[in-house]
Short mmCIF file of C-alpha atoms in Angstrom, two decimals:
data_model
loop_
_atom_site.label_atom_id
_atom_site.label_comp_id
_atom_site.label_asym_id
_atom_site.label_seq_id
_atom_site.Cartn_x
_atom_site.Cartn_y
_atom_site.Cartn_z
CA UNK I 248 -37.28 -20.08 4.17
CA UNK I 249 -33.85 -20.93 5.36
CA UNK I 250 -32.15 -19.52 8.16
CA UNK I 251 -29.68 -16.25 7.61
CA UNK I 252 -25.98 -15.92 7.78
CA UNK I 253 -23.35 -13.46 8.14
CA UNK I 254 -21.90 -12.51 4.76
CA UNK I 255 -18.85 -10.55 4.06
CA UNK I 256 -17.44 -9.59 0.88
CA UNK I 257 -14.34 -7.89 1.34
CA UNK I 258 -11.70 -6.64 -1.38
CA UNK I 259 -8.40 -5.47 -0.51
CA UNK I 260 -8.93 -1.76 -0.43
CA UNK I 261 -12.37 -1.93 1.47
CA UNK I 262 -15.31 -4.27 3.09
CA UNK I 263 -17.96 -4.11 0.25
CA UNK I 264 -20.49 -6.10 1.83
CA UNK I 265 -21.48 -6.82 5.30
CA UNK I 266 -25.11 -8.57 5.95
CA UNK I 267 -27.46 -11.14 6.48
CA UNK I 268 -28.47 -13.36 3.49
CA UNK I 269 -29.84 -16.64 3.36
CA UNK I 270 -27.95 -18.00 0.01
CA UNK I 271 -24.60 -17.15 -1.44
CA UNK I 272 -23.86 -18.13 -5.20
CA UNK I 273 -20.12 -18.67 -5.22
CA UNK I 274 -18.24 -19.37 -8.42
CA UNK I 275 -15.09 -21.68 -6.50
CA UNK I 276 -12.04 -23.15 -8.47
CA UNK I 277 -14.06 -26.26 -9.17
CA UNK I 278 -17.16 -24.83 -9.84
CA UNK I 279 -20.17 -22.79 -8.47
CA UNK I 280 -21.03 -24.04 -5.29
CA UNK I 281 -24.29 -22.46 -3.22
CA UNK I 282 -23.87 -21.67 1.05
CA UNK I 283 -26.58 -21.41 2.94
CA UNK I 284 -27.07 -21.67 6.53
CA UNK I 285 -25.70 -23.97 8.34
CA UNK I 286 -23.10 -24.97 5.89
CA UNK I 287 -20.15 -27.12 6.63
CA UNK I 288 -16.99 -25.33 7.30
CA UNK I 289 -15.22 -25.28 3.98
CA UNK I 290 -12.36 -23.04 2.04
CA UNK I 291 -12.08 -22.71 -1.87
CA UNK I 292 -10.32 -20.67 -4.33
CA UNK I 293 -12.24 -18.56 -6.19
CA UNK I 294 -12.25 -18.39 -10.58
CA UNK I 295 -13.18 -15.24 -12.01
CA UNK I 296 -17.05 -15.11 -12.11
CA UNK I 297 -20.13 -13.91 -10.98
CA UNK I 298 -21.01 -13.89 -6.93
CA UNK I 299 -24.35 -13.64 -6.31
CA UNK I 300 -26.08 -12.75 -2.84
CA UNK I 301 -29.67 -13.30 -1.80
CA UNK I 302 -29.98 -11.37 1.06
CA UNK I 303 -32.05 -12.26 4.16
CA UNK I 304 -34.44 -9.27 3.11
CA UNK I 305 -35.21 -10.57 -0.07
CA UNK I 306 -32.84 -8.01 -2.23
CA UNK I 307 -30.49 -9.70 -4.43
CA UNK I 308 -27.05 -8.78 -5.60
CA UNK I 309 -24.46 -10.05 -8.18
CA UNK I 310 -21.09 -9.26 -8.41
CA UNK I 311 -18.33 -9.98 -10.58
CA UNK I 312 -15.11 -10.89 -8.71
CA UNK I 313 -11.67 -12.69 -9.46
CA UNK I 314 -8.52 -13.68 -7.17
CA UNK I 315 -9.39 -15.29 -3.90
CA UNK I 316 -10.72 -17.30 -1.87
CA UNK I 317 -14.12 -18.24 0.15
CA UNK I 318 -14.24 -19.39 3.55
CA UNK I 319 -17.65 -20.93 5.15
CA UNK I 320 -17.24 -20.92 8.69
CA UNK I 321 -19.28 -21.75 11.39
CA UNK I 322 -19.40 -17.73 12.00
CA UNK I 323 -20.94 -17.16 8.09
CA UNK I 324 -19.09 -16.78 4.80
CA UNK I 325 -16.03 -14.58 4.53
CA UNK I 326 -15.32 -13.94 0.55
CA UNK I 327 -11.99 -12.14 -0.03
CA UNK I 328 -11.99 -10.91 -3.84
CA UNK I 329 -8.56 -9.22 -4.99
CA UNK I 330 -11.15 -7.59 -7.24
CA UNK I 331 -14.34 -7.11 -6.90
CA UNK I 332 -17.37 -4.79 -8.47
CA UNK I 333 -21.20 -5.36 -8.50
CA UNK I 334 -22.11 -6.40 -11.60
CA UNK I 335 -24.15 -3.00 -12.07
CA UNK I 336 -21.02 -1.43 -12.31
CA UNK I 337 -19.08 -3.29 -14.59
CA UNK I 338 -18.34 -1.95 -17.96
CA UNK I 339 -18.83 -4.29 -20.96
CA UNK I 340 -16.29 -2.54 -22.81
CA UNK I 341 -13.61 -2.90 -20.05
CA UNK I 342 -14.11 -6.78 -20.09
CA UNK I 343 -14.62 -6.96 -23.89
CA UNK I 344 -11.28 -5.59 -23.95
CA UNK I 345 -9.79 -8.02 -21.02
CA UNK I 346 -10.90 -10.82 -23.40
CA UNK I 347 -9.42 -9.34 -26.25
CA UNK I 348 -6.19 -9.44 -23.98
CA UNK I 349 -6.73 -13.16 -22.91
CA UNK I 350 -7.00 -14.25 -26.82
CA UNK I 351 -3.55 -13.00 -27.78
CA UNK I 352 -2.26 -14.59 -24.62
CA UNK I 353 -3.70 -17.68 -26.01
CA UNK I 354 -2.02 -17.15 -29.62
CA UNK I 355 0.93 -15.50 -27.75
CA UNK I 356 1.20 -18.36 -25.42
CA UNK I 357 5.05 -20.44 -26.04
CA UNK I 358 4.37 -23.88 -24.31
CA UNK I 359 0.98 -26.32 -23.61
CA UNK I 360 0.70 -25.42 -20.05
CA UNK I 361 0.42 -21.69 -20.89
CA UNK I 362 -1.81 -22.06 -22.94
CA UNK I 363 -4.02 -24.15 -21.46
CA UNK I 364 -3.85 -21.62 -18.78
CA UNK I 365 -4.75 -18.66 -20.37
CA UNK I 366 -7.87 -20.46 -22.43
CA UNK I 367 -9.24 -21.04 -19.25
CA UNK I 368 -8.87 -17.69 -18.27
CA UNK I 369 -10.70 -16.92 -21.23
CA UNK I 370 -13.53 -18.84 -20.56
CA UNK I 371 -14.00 -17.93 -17.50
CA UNK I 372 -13.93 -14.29 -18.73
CA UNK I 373 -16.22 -15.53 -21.69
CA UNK I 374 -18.58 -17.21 -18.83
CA UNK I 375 -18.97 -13.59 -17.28
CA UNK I 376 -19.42 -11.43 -20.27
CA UNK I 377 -22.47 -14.22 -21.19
CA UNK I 378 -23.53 -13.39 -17.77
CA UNK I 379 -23.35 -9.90 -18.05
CA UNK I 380 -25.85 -9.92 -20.94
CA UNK I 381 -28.25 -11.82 -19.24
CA UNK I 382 -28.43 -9.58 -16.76
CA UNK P 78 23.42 45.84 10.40
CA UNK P 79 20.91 45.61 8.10
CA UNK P 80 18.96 48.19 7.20
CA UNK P 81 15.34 48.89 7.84
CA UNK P 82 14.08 48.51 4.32
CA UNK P 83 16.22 44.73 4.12
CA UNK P 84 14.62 44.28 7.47
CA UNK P 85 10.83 44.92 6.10
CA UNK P 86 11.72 42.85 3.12
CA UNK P 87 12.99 39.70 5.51
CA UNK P 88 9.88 40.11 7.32
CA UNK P 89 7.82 40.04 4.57
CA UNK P 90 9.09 36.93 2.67
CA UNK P 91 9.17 35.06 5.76
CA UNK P 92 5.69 35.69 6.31
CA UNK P 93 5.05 34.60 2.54
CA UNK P 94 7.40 31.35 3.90
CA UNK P 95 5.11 30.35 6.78
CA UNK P 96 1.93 30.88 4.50
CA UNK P 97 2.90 28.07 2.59
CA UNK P 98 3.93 25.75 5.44
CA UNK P 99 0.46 26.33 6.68
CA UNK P 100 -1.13 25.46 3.81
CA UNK P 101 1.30 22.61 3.51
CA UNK P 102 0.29 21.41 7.10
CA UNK P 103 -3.42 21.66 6.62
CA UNK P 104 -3.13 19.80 3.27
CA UNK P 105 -1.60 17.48 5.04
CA UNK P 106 -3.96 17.35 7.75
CA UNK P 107 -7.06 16.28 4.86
CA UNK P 108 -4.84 13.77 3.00
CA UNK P 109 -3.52 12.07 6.32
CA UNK P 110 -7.41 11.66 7.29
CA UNK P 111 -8.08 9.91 3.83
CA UNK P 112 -4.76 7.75 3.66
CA UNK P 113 -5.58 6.90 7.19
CA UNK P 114 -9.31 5.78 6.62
CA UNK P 115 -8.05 3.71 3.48
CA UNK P 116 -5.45 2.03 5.59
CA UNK P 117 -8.02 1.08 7.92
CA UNK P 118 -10.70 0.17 5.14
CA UNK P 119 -7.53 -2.34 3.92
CA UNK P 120 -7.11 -4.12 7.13
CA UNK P 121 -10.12 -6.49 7.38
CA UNK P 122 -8.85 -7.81 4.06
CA UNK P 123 -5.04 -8.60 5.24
CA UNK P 124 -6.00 -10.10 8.35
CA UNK P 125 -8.04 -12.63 7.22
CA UNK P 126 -5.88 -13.62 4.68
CA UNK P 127 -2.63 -13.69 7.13
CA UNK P 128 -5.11 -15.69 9.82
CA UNK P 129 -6.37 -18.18 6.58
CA UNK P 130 -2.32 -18.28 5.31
CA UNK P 131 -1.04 -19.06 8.75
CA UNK P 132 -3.06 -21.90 9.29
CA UNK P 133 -2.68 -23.52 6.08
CA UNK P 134 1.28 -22.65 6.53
CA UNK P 135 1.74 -24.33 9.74
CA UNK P 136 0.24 -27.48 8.21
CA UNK P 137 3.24 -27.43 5.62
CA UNK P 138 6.29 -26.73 8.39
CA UNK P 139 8.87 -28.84 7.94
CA UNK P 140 7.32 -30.57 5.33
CA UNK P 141 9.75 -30.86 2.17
CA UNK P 142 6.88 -30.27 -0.89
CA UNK P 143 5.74 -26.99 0.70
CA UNK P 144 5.86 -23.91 -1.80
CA UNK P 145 9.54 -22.54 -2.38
CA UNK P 146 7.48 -18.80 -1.65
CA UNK P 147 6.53 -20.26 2.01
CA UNK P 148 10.18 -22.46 2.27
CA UNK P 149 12.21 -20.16 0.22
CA UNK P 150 15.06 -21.60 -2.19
CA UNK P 151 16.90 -23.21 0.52
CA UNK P 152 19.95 -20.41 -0.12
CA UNK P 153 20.26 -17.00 1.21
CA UNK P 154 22.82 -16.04 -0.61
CA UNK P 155 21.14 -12.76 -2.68
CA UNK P 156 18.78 -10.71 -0.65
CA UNK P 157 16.25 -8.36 -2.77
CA UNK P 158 15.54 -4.86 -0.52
CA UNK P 159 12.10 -3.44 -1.52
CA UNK P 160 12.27 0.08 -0.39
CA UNK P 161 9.21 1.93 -0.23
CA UNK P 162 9.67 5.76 0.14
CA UNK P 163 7.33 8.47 -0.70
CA UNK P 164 7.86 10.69 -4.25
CA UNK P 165 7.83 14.12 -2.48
CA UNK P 166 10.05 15.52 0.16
CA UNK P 167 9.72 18.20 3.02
CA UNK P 168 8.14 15.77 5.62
CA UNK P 169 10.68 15.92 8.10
CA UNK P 170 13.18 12.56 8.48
CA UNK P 171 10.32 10.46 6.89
CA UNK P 172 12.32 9.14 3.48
CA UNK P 173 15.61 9.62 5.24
CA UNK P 174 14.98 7.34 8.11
CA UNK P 175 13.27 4.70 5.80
CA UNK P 176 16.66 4.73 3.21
CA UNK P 177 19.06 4.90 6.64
CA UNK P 178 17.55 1.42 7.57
CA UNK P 179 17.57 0.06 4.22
CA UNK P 180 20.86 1.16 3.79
CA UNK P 181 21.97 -0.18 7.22
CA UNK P 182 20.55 -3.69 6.54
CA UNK P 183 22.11 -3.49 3.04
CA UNK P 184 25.67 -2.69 4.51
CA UNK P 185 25.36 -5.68 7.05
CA UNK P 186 24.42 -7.93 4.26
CA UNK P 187 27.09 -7.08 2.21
CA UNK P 188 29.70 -7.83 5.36
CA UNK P 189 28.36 -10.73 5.38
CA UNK P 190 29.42 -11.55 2.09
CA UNK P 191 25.55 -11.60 0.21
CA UNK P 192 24.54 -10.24 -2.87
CA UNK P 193 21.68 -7.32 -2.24
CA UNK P 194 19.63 -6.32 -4.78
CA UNK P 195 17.43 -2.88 -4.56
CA UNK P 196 14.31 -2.08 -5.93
CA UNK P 197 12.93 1.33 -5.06
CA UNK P 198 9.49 2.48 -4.95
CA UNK P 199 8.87 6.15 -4.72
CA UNK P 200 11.84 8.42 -6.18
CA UNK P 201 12.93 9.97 -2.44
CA UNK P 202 14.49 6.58 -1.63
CA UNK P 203 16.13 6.13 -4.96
CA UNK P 204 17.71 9.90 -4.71
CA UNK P 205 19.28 9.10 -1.20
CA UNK P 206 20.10 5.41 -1.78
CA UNK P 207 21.63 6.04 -5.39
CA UNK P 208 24.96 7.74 -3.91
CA UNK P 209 26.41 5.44 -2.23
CA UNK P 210 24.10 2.31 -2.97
CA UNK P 211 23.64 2.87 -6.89
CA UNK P 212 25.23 0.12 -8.13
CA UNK P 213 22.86 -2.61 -6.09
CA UNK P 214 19.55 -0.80 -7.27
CA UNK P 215 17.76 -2.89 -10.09
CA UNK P 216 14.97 -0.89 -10.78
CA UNK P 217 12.76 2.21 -9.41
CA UNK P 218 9.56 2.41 -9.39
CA UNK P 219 7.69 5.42 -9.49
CA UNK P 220 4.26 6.21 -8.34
CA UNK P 221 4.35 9.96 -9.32
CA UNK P 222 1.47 9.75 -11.36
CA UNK P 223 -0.76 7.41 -8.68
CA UNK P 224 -2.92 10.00 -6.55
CA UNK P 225 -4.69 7.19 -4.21
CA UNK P 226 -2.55 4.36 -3.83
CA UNK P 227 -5.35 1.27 -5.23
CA UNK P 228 -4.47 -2.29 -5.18
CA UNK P 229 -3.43 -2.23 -8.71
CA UNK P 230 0.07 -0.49 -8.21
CA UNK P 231 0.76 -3.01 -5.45
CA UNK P 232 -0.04 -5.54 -7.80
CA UNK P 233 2.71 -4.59 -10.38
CA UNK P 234 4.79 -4.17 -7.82
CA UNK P 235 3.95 -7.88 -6.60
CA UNK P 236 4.00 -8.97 -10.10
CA UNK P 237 7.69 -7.79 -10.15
CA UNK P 238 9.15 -9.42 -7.34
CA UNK P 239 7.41 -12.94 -8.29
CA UNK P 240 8.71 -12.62 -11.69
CA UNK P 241 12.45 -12.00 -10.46
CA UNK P 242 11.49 -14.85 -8.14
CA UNK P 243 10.56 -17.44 -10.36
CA UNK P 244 13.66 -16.50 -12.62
CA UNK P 245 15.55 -17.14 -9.16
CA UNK P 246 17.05 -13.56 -8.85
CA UNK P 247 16.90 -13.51 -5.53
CA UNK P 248 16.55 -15.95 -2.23
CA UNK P 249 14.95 -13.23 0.52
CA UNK P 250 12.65 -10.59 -0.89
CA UNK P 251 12.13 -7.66 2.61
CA UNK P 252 9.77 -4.82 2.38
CA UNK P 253 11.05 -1.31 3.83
CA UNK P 254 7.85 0.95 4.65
CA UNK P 255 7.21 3.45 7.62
CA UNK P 256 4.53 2.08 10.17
CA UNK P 257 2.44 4.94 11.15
CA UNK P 258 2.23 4.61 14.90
CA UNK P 259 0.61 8.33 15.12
CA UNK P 260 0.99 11.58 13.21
CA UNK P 261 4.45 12.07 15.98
CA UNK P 262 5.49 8.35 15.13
CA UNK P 263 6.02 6.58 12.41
CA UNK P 264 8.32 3.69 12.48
CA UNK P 265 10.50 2.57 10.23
CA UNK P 266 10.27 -1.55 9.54
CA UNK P 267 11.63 -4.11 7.93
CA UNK P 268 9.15 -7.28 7.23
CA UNK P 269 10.16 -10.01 5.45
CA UNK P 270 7.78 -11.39 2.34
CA UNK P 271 9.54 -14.19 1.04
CA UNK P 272 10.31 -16.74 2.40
CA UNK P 273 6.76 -15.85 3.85
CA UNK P 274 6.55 -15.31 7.94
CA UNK P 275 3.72 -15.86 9.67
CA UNK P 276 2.32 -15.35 13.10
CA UNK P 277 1.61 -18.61 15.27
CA UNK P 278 -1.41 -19.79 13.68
CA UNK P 279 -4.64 -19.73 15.69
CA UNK P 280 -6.72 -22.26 16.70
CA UNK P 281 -9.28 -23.18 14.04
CA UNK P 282 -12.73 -23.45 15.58
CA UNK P 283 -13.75 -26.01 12.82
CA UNK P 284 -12.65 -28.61 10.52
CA UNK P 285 -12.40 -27.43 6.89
CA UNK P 286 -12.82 -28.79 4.14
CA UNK P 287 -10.37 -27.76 1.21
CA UNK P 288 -11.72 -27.30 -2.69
CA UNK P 289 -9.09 -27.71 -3.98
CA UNK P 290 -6.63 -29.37 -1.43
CA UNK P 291 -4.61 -27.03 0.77
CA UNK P 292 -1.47 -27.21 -1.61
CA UNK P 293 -3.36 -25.53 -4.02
CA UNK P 294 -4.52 -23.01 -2.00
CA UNK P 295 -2.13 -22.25 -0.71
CA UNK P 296 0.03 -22.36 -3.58
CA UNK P 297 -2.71 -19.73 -5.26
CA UNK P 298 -2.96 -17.50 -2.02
CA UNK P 299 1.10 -17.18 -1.23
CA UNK P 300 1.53 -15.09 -4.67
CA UNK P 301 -1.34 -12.93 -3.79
CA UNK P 302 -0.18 -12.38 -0.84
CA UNK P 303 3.09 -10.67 -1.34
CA UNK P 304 0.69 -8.15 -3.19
CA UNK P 305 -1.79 -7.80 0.02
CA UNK P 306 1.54 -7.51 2.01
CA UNK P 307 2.64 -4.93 -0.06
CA UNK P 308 -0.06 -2.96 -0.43
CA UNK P 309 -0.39 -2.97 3.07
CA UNK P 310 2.98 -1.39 3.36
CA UNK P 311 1.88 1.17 1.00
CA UNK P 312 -1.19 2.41 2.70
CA UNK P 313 0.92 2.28 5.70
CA UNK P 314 3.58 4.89 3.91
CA UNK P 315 1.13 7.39 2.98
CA UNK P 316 -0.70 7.62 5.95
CA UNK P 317 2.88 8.09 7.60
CA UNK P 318 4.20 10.51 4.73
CA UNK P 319 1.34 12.71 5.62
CA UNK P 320 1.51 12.13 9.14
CA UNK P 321 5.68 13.27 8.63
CA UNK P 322 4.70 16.40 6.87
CA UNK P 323 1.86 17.56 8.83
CA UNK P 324 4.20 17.63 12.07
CA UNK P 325 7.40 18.98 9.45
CA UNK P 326 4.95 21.65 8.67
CA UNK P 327 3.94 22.74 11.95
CA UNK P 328 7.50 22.99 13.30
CA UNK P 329 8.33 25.35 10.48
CA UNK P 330 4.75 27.09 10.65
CA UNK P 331 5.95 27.96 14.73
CA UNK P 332 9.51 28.74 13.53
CA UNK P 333 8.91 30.85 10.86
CA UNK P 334 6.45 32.60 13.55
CA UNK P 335 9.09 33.24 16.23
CA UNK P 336 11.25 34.57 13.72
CA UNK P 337 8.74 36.73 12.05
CA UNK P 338 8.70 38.00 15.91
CA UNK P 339 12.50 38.27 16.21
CA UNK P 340 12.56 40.64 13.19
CA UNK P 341 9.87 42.53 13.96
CA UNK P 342 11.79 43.78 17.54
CA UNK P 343 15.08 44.04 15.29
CA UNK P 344 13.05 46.83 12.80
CA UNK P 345 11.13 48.22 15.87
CA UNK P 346 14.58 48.93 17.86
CA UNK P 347 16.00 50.41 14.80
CA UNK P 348 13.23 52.21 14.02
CA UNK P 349 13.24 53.95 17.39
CA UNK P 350 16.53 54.32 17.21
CA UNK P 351 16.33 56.33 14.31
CA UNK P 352 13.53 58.43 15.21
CA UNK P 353 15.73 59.42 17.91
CA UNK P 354 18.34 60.31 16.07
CA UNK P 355 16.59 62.27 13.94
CA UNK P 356 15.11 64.32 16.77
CA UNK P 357 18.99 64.45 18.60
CA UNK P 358 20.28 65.88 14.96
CA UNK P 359 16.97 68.36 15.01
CA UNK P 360 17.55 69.79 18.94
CA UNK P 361 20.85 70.23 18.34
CA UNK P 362 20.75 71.99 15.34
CA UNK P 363 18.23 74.26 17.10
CA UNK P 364 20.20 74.82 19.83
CA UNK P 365 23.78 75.74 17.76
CA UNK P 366 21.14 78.83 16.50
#
């Protein structure tokens, strides 16, 4: 078993998380990437996606969060979500609906670059409804 | 002089009067506790991300490709005022004080020959700057309907001013918002968002690595910023609005008590007074027998 580290999640309103775990799942800009212990000090964006925590007492968490970034340091990981909810919590029918949103922005969308920016949104929305229902 | 039936009716609504400010003040009391605790449950979050920004800004000074949010537009020739008041009055000089600095930095901007732009948040600020300011104020915002102030209202609000931005409306965006010092003190500030200000940056205790490169971070973590900044400013404001009206209250609570006392001598003297007339017209009557 690997070492533990110091994990916060924080959103803007309140610290959701603060505790030991020994691997963090984090979905960065350029894909997932995994911390553990020990981990070089690092910074990345975060896409919306799913976070998950195994903690150093052998409970895991997932939750979904979008806007931010994640910072490895040689203190632990600090991962500052504009928004952020345990997967638990999140409704199906609120993201169904987000995705509904994120198609017309697609069809909506006046030039390439918006576009292209707004299908990616989508799938990365698309990414965490899949999984939602796996979970 | 009034007599003693006005006096018992004075009495009585002022009674009714400092019933309410009591209730006010209490109310007042509970809220400030929870706007407090959520501006302190908000601070981790802002902290970080001003300690992550100013690092990654001071890599970018003087550097000509930084972004135009940290650099600004090179101009400052049309300033945007973002005055956040609160929606509700009676808490003392709390809106007033907020509006008399907007309005001061407004007036000094204008001498100086820039355009200012308004946008008010909360419909106190808009009612005292729309007299003699009216013309300057774009839009008000109103957060009526918003019981806890969440991250979501900040975020339309910060969606606002990087819309205007990007359509180049403006060259210096400032934030107006009461600091709340203590429930006696709440300052009024003025902090600038764009171009964005940070504090000297602190030494970093490691080398980081960058996914994607700093640009892009920072070019993704300036925008969200102005939001974090703003809803800072915003938790800031209630806690102060309810830190203004709890002190508002209890000044009028004790005033409303001393008159209560006041009046209450007034209809005791006249009361007396008349008994002993009464008794004067009785004797004497007696007497003439």
């Amino acid at each position: 078993m690997a070492g533990a580290f110091q994990f916060e999640l924080v959103s803007p309103e309140r610290l959701l998380l603060s505790e030991e775990a020994t691997m963090v799942v984090v979905p960065g800009a350029e894909g997932e990437f995994g911390i553990m212990a020990g981990h070089a000090p690092m910074m990345s964006t975060l896409r919306p996606g799913v976070l998950r925590v195994s903690g150093a007492a052998g409970d895991d968490q997932a939750y979904y969060v979008r806007g931010g970034f994640a910072e490895a340091g040689p203190k632990g990981l600090t991962v500052l979500a504009e928004h952020a909810i345990a997967l638990n919590d999140l409704n199906a029918d609120d993201l169904a609906r987000q995705i509904k949103e994120a198609e017309e922005d697609v069809t909506d969308a006046d030039d390439d670059a918006t576009r292209e920016k707004a299908a990616v949104h989508l799938a990365q929305l698309r990414d965490v409804q899949a999984a939602l229902a796996a979970a | 002089m009034p007599s003693l039936k006005d006096l018992r009716n004075r009495i009585a609504s002022v009674k009714a009067t400092q019933k309410i400010t009591k209730a006010m003040q209490m109310v007042a009391a509970a809220k400030l506790r929870r706007a407090q605790e959520a501006a302190e449950a908000a601070r981790p979050y802002a902290e970080r991300m001003e300690a992550v920004l100013a690092n990654l800004a001071s890599a970018f000074e003087g550097r000509d490709d930084a972004p135009q949010l940290l650099a600004g537009t090179g101009k400052d020739d049309v300033h945007l005022l973002l005055v956040a008041t609160a929606e509700r009055g009676l808490c003392g000089g709390f809106n007033s004080s907020i509006a008399k600095l907007a309005r001061e930095r407004a007036k000094s901007l204008i001498a100086q020959g820039k355009t200012v732009k308004i946008v008010c948040v909360g419909k106190k600020g808009f009612d005292s700057l729309k007299r003699d300011m009216g013309a300057h104020i774009v839009k008000t915002i109103e957060l009526r309907h918003v019981k806890r102030v969440a991250f979501e209202n900040a975020d339309e609000i910060g969606d606002l001013v990087r819309q205007m931005f990007e359509e180049g409306e403006f060259d210096v965006c400032t934030l107006f918002y009461a600091r709340f010092q203590s429930v006696i003190s709440q300052v009024p500030t003025a902090q600038q968002l764009i171009p964005a200000i940070f504090g000297e940056a602190a030494e970093l205790d490691a080398v980081y690595e960058y996914e994607p490169d700093e640009a892009e971070i920072l070019e993704d973590l300036l925008p969200r910023n102005i939001s974090v900044q703003i809803f800072r400013g915003l938790l800031e404001n209630a806690a102060s609005e309810q830190g203004a009206r709890m002190s508002a209250m209890d000044n009028a609570t004790r005033n409303a008590g001393d008159m209560i006392n006041k009046l209450t001598l007034n209809y005791n003297r006249q009361r007396q007074a008349q008994i002993t007339k009464e008794l004067i017209e009785i004797i004497s009557g007696a007497e003439a027998l």
